[in-house]
Coordinates of C-alpha atoms and ligand atoms in Angstrom, one line a residue:
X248 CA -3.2 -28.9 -4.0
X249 CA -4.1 -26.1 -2.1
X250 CA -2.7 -22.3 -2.6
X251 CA -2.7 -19.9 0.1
X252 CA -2.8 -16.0 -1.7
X253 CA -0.4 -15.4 1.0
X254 CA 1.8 -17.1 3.7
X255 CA 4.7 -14.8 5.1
X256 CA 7.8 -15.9 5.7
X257 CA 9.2 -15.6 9.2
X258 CA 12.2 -17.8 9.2
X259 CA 15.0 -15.4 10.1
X260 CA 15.3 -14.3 13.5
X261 CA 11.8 -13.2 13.9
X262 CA 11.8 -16.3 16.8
X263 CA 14.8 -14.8 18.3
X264 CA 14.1 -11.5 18.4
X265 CA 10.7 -12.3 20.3
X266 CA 11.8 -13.9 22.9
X267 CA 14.3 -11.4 23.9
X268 CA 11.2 -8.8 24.3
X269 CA 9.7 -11.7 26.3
X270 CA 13.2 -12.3 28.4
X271 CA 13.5 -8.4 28.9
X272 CA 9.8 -7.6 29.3
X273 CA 9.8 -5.0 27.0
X274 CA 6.4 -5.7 25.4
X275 CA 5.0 -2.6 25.3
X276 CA 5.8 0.5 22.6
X277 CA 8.4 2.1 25.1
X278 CA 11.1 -1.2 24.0
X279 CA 14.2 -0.7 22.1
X280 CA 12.9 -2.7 19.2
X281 CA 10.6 0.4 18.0
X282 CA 13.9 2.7 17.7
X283 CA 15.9 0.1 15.5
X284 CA 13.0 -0.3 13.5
X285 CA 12.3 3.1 12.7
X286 CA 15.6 4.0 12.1
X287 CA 16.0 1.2 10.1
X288 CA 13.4 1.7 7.9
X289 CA 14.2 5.2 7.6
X290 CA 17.7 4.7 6.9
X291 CA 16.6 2.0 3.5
X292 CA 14.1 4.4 2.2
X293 CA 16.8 7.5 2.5
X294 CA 14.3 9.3 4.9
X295 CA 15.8 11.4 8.1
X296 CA 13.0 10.1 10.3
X297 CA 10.3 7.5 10.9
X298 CA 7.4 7.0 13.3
X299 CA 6.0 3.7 13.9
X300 CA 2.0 3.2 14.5
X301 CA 0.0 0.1 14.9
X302 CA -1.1 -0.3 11.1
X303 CA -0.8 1.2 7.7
X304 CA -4.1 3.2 8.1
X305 CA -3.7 5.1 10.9
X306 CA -0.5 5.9 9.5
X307 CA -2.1 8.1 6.7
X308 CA -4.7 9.1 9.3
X309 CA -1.9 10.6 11.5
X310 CA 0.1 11.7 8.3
X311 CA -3.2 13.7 6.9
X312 CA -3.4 15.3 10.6
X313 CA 0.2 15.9 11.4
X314 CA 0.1 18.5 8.1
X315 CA -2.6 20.4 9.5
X316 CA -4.5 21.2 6.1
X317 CA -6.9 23.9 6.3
X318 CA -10.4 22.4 6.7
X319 CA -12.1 22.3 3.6
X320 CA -8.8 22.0 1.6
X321 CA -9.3 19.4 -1.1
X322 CA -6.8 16.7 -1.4
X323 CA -6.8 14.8 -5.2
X324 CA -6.0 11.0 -5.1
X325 CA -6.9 8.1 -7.1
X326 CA -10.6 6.7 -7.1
X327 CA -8.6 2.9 -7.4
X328 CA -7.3 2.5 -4.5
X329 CA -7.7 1.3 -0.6
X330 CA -10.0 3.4 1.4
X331 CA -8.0 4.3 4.0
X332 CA -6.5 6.6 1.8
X333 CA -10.1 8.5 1.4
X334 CA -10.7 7.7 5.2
X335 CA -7.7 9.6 6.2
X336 CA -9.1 13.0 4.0
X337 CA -11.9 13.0 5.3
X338 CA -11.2 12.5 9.2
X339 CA -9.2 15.1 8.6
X340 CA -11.8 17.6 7.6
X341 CA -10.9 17.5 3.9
X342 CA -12.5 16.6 0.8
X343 CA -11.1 13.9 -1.6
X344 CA -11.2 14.6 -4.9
X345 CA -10.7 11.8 -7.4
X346 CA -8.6 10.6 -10.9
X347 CA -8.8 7.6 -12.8
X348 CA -6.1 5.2 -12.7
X349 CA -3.6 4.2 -16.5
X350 CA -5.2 1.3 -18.3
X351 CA -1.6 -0.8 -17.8
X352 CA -0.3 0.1 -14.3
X353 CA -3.4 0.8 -12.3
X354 CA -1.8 3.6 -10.8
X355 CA -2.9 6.9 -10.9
X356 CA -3.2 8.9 -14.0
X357 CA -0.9 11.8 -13.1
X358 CA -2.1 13.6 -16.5
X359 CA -5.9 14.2 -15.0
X360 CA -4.1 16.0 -11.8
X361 CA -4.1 19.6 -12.9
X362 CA -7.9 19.9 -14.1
X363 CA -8.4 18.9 -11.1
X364 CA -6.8 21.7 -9.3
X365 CA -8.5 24.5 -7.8
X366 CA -7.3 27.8 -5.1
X367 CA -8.5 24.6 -2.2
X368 CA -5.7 21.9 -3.5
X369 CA -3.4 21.6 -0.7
X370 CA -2.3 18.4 -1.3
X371 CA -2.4 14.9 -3.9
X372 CA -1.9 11.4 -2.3
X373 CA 0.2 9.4 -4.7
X374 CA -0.4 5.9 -4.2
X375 CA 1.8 3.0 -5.6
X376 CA -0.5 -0.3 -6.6
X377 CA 0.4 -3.8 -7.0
X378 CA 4.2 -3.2 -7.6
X379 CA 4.4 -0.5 -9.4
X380 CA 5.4 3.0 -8.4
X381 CA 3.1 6.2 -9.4
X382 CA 4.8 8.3 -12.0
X383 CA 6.5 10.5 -9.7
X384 CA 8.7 12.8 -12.2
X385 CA 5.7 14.9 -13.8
X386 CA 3.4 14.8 -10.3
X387 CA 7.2 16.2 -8.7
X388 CA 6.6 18.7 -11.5
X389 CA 2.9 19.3 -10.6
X390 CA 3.3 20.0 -7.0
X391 CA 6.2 22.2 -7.6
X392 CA 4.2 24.0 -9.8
X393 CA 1.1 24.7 -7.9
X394 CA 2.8 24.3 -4.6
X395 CA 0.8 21.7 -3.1
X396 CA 2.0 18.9 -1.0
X397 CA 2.5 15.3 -1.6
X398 CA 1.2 12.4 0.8
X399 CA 2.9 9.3 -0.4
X400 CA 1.0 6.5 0.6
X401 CA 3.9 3.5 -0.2
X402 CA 2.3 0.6 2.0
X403 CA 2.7 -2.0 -0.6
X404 CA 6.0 -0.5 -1.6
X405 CA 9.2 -0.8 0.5
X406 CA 12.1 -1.7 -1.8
X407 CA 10.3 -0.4 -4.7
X408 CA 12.4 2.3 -6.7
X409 CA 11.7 5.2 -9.2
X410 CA 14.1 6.0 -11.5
X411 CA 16.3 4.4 -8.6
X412 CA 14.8 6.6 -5.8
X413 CA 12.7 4.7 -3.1
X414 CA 9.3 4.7 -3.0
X415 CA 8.5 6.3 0.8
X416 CA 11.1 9.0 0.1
X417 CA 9.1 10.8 -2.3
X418 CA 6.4 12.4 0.2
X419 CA 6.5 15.8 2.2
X420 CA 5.2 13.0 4.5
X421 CA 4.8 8.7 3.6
X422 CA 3.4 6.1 4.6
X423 CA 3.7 2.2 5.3
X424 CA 1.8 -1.0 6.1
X425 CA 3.5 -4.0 7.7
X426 CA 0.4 -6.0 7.3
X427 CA 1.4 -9.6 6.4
X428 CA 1.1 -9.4 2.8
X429 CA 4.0 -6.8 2.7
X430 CA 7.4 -7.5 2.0
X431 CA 8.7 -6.3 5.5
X432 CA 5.8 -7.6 8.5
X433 CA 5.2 -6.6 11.9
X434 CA 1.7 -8.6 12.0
X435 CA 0.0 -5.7 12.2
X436 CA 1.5 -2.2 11.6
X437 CA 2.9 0.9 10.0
X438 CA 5.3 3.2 10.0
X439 CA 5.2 7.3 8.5
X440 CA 8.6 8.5 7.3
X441 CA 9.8 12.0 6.7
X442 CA 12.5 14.2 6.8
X443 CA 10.9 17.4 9.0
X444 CA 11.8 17.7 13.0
X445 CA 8.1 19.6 13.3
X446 CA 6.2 17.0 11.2
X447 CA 8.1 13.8 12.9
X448 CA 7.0 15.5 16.5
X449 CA 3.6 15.8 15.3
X450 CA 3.6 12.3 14.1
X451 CA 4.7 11.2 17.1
X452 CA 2.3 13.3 19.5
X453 CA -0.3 12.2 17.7
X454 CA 0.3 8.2 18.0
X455 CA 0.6 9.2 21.6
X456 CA -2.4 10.7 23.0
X457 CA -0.9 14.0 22.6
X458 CA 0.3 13.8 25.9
X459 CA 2.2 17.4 26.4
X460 CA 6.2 17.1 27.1
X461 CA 6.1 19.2 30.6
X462 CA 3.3 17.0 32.0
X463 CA 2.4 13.9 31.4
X464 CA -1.7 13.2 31.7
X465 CA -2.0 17.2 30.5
X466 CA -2.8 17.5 26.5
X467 CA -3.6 20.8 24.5
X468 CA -5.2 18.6 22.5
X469 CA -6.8 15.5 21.1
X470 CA -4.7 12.6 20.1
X471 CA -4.9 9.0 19.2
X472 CA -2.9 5.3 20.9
X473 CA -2.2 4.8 17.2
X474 CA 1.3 3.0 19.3
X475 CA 3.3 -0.1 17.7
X476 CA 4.2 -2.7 20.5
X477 CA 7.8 -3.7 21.1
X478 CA 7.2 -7.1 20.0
X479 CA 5.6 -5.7 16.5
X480 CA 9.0 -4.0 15.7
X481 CA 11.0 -7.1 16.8
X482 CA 9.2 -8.7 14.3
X483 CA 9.9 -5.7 11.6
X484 CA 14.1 -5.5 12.4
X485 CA 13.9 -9.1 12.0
X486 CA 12.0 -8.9 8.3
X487 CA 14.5 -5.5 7.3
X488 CA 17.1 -7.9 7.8
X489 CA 16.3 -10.3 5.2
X490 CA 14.6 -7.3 2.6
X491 CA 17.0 -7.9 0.0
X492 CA 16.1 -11.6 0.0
X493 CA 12.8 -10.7 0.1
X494 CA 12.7 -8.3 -2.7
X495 CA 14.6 -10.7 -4.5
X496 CA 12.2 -13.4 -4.5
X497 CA 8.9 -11.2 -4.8
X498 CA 10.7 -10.8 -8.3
X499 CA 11.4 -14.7 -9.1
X500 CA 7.9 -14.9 -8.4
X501 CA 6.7 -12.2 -10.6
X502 CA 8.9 -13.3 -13.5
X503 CA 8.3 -17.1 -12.7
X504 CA 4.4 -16.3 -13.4
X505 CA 4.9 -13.4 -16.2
X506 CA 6.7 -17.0 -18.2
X507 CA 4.0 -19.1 -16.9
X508 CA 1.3 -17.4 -18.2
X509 CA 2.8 -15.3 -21.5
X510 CA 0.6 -15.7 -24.1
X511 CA -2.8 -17.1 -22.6
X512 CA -5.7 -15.5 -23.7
X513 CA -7.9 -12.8 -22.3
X514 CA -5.2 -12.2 -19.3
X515 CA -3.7 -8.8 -19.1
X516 CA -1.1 -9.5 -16.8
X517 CA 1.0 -7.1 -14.9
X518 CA 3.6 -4.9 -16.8
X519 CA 7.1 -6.3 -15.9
X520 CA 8.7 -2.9 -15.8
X521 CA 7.9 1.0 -17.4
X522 CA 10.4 3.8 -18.4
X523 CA 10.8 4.3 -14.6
X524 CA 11.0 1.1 -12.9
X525 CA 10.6 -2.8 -13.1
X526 CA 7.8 -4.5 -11.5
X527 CA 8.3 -5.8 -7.6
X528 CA 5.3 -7.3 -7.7
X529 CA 4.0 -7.1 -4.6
X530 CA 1.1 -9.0 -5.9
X531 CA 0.6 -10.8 -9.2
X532 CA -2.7 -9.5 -10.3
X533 CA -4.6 -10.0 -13.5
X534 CA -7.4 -8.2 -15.4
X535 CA -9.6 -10.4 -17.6
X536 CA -10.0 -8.8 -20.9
X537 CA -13.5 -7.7 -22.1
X538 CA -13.9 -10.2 -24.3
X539 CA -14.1 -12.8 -21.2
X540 CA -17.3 -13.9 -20.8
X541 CA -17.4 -13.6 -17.1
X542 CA -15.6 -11.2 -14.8
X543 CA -12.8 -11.4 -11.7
X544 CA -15.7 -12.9 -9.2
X545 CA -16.9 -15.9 -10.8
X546 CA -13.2 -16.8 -12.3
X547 CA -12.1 -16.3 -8.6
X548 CA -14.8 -18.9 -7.7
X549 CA -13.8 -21.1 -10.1
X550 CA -9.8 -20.9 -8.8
X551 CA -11.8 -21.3 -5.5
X552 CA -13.0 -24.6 -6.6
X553 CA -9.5 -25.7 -7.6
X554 CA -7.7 -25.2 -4.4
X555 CA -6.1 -21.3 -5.4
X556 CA -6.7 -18.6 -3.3
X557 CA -7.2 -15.2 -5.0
X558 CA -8.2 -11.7 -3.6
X559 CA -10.2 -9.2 -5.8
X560 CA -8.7 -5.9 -6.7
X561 CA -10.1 -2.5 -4.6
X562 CA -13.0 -1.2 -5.4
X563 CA -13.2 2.8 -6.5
X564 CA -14.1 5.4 -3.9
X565 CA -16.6 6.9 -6.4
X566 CA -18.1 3.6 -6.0
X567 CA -18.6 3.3 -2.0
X568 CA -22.2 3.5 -0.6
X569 CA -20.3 5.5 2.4
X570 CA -19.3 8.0 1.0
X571 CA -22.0 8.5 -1.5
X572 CA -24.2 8.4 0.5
X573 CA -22.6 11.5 1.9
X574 CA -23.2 12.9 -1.5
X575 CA -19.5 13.0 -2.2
X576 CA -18.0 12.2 -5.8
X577 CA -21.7 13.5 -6.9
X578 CA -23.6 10.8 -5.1
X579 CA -22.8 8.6 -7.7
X580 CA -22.5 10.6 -10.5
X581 CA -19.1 10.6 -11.2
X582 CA -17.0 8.1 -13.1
X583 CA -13.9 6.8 -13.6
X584 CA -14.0 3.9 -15.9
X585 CA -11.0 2.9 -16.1
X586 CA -10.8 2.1 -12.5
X587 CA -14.3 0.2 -13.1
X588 CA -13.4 -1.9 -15.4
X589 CA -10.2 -2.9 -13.2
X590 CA -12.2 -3.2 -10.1
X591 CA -14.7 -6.1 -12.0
X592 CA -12.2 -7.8 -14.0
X593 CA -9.1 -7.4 -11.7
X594 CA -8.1 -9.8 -9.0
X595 CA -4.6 -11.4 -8.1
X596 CA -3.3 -14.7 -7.7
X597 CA -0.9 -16.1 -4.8
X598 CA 2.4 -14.0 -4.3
X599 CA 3.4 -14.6 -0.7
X600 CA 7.4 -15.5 0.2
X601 CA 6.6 -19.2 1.0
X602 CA 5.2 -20.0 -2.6
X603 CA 7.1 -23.1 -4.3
X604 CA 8.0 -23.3 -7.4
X605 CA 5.6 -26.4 -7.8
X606 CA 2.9 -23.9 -6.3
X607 CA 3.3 -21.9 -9.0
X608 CA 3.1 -23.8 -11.6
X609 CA -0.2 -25.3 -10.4
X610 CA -1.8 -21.9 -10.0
X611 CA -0.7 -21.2 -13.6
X612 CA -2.1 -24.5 -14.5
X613 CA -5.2 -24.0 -12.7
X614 CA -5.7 -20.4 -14.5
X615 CA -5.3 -21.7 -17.6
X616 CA -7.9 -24.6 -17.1
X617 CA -10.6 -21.8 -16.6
X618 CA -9.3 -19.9 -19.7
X619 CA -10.1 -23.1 -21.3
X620 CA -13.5 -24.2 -19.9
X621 CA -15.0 -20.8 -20.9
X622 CA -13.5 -21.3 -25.0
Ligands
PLP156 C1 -2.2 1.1 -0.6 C2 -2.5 0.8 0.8 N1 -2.7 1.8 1.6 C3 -3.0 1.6 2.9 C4 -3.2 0.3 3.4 C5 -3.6 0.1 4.8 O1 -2.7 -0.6 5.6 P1 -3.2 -1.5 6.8 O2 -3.9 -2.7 6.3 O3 -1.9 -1.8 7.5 O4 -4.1 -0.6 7.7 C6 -3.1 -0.8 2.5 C7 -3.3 -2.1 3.1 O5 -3.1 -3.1 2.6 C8 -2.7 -0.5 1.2 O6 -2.6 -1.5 0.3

């Protein structure tokens, strides 16, 4: 048998929806699909307002520029994460400035914010990983505190609640992907939520060459096409329908695996829930123990071998020859070892919609063989 890590489903009326952008010819972004979507979106998450973009990281890109952060202001976010969150800092002239991530959640550790805080903190990026949210209460606390702003970067996150609140309506400004892998897809695509009139027009100027509202082809100045198509957010009003379905079985699947695999040794699996919220799973991931005599890479090959697909986890920022090689995070120097340890021995198993029970329990299966060959 072969296991895909991820096949979407698109059985709803995804088709449908399509061909009415190819009946009306409203392919482009200016087609009515982008509206419903937006508002749709908005509406779940308890947001006033949403602007779509063609992916999840020009979404933070436009999110980082739509605040307008000082240049030079420093911004703290985990080192565990994706780099477009680190991309978008920098692009906008600010400097990333990194925590480790909790041993059991690999989300940031919200308790290393405040010695990182200095007169230049404008801002901390609160990412949510793998199906778990950030601990928002005390970082809510933190930013109230200090008065700095919070960029909620929820791409792996819709339908994912805090203490019942979505994740995406945490943010001054937040952010999503629609990459396939997500629970609601557009293909390609992203969407930034928030509840300001000036910020949503600065989104939305940006995505749009900046064109200026009295003139079109005049622009004060320099924006991006960072535009979702019409046929992108067909797709997306399509997937929103179906969310609660979806969320619904990203958590059979979750469960199905935590029973699966309970118990077999040198997994740390994910936690199914914390004091705040239960597990959606967005993607089953594992971290080999230390006692595991080899690390995510070569038991991924060995899945490999066996027909499952697997994807390693990120890889820290501190780490990246880009940016030090810019000298950032000392050149190298600093470290964050809880996010290295995760990034070598982490990895996740398939988790898309389409998985079969059968699926499943062969990946399970298969896992557990390479436990055994290495006793
Ligand atoms: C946490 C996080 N942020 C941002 C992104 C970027 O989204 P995209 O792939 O749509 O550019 C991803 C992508 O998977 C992500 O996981």
């Amino acid at each position: 048998m072969n296991v895909s890590v991820n096949e979407p489903d698109l059985l709803g009326n995804e088709k449908k929806y399509l061909c009415e952008c190819i009946d009306t010819g409203w392919i482009s972004s200016e087609g009515p699909f982008i509206e419903r979507f937006e508002k749709g979106v908005a509406e779940f998450c308890g947001r006033r307002y949403g602007a779509a973009v063609c992916n999840g990281s020009v979404a933070l890109d436009a999110a980082m520029l739509a605040l307008g952060l000082e240049k030079g202001s420093e911004v703290i976010m985990p080192s565990f994460t994706i780099i477009s969150c680190a991309a978008a800092i920098v692009r906008a002239d600010c400097i990333p400035v990194l925590v480790d991530s909790e041993a059991l959640t690999w989300n940031m550790d919200v308790e290393q914010i405040e010695s990182k805080i200095t007169p230049k903190t404008k801002a901390v990026m609160a990412v949510h990983l793998y199906g778990l949210p950030v601990d928002m209460e005390p970082l809510l606390k933190i930013a109230r505190k200090y008065n700095i702003l919070i960029i909620e970067d929820a791409a792996e996150a819709i339908g994912l609640t805090y203490d019942g609140k979505h994740c995406g309506s945490f943010g001054d400004i937040s952010c999503f992907s629609f990459y396939p892998n997500k629970h609601v897809t557009t293909g390609e695509g992203g969407m930034i939520l928030c509840d300001s009139d000036e910020l949503r027009d600065r989104c939305r100027a940006l995505r749009n060459l900046c064109f200026v509202p009295e003139r079109r082809f005049v622009h004060r100045e320099l924006g991006y096409n960072f535009r979702m198509s019409n046929i992108q957010a067909a797709l997306g009003v399509a997937q929103l329908e179906k969310i609660d379905v979806t969320l619904k079985k990203k958590r059979y699947i979750g469960a199905r695996y935590q029973e699966l695999l309970s118990g077999v040794k040198g997994l740390q699996l994910p936690l199914s829930k914390t004091d705040h919220a239960d597990n959606l799973y967005w993607v089953f991931g594992i971290v080999l123990d230390d006692d595991v005599p080899i690390d995510a890479r070569e038991f991924q090959k060995r899945l490999q071998k066996r027909g499952v697909g697997t994807r390693p986890f990120f890889w820290p920022m501190h780490e990246q020859p880009v940016f030090q090689e810019r000298g950032m995070f000392g050149g190298g120097g600093e470290h964050y070892p809880v996010a290295e340890s995760i990034a070598r021995r982490g990895f996740y198993i398939p988790s898309g919609l389409a998985l079969t029970d059968e699926q499943m329990e062969y990946v399970a299966d298969q896992v557990k063989a390479v436990v055994e060959e290495l006793s």
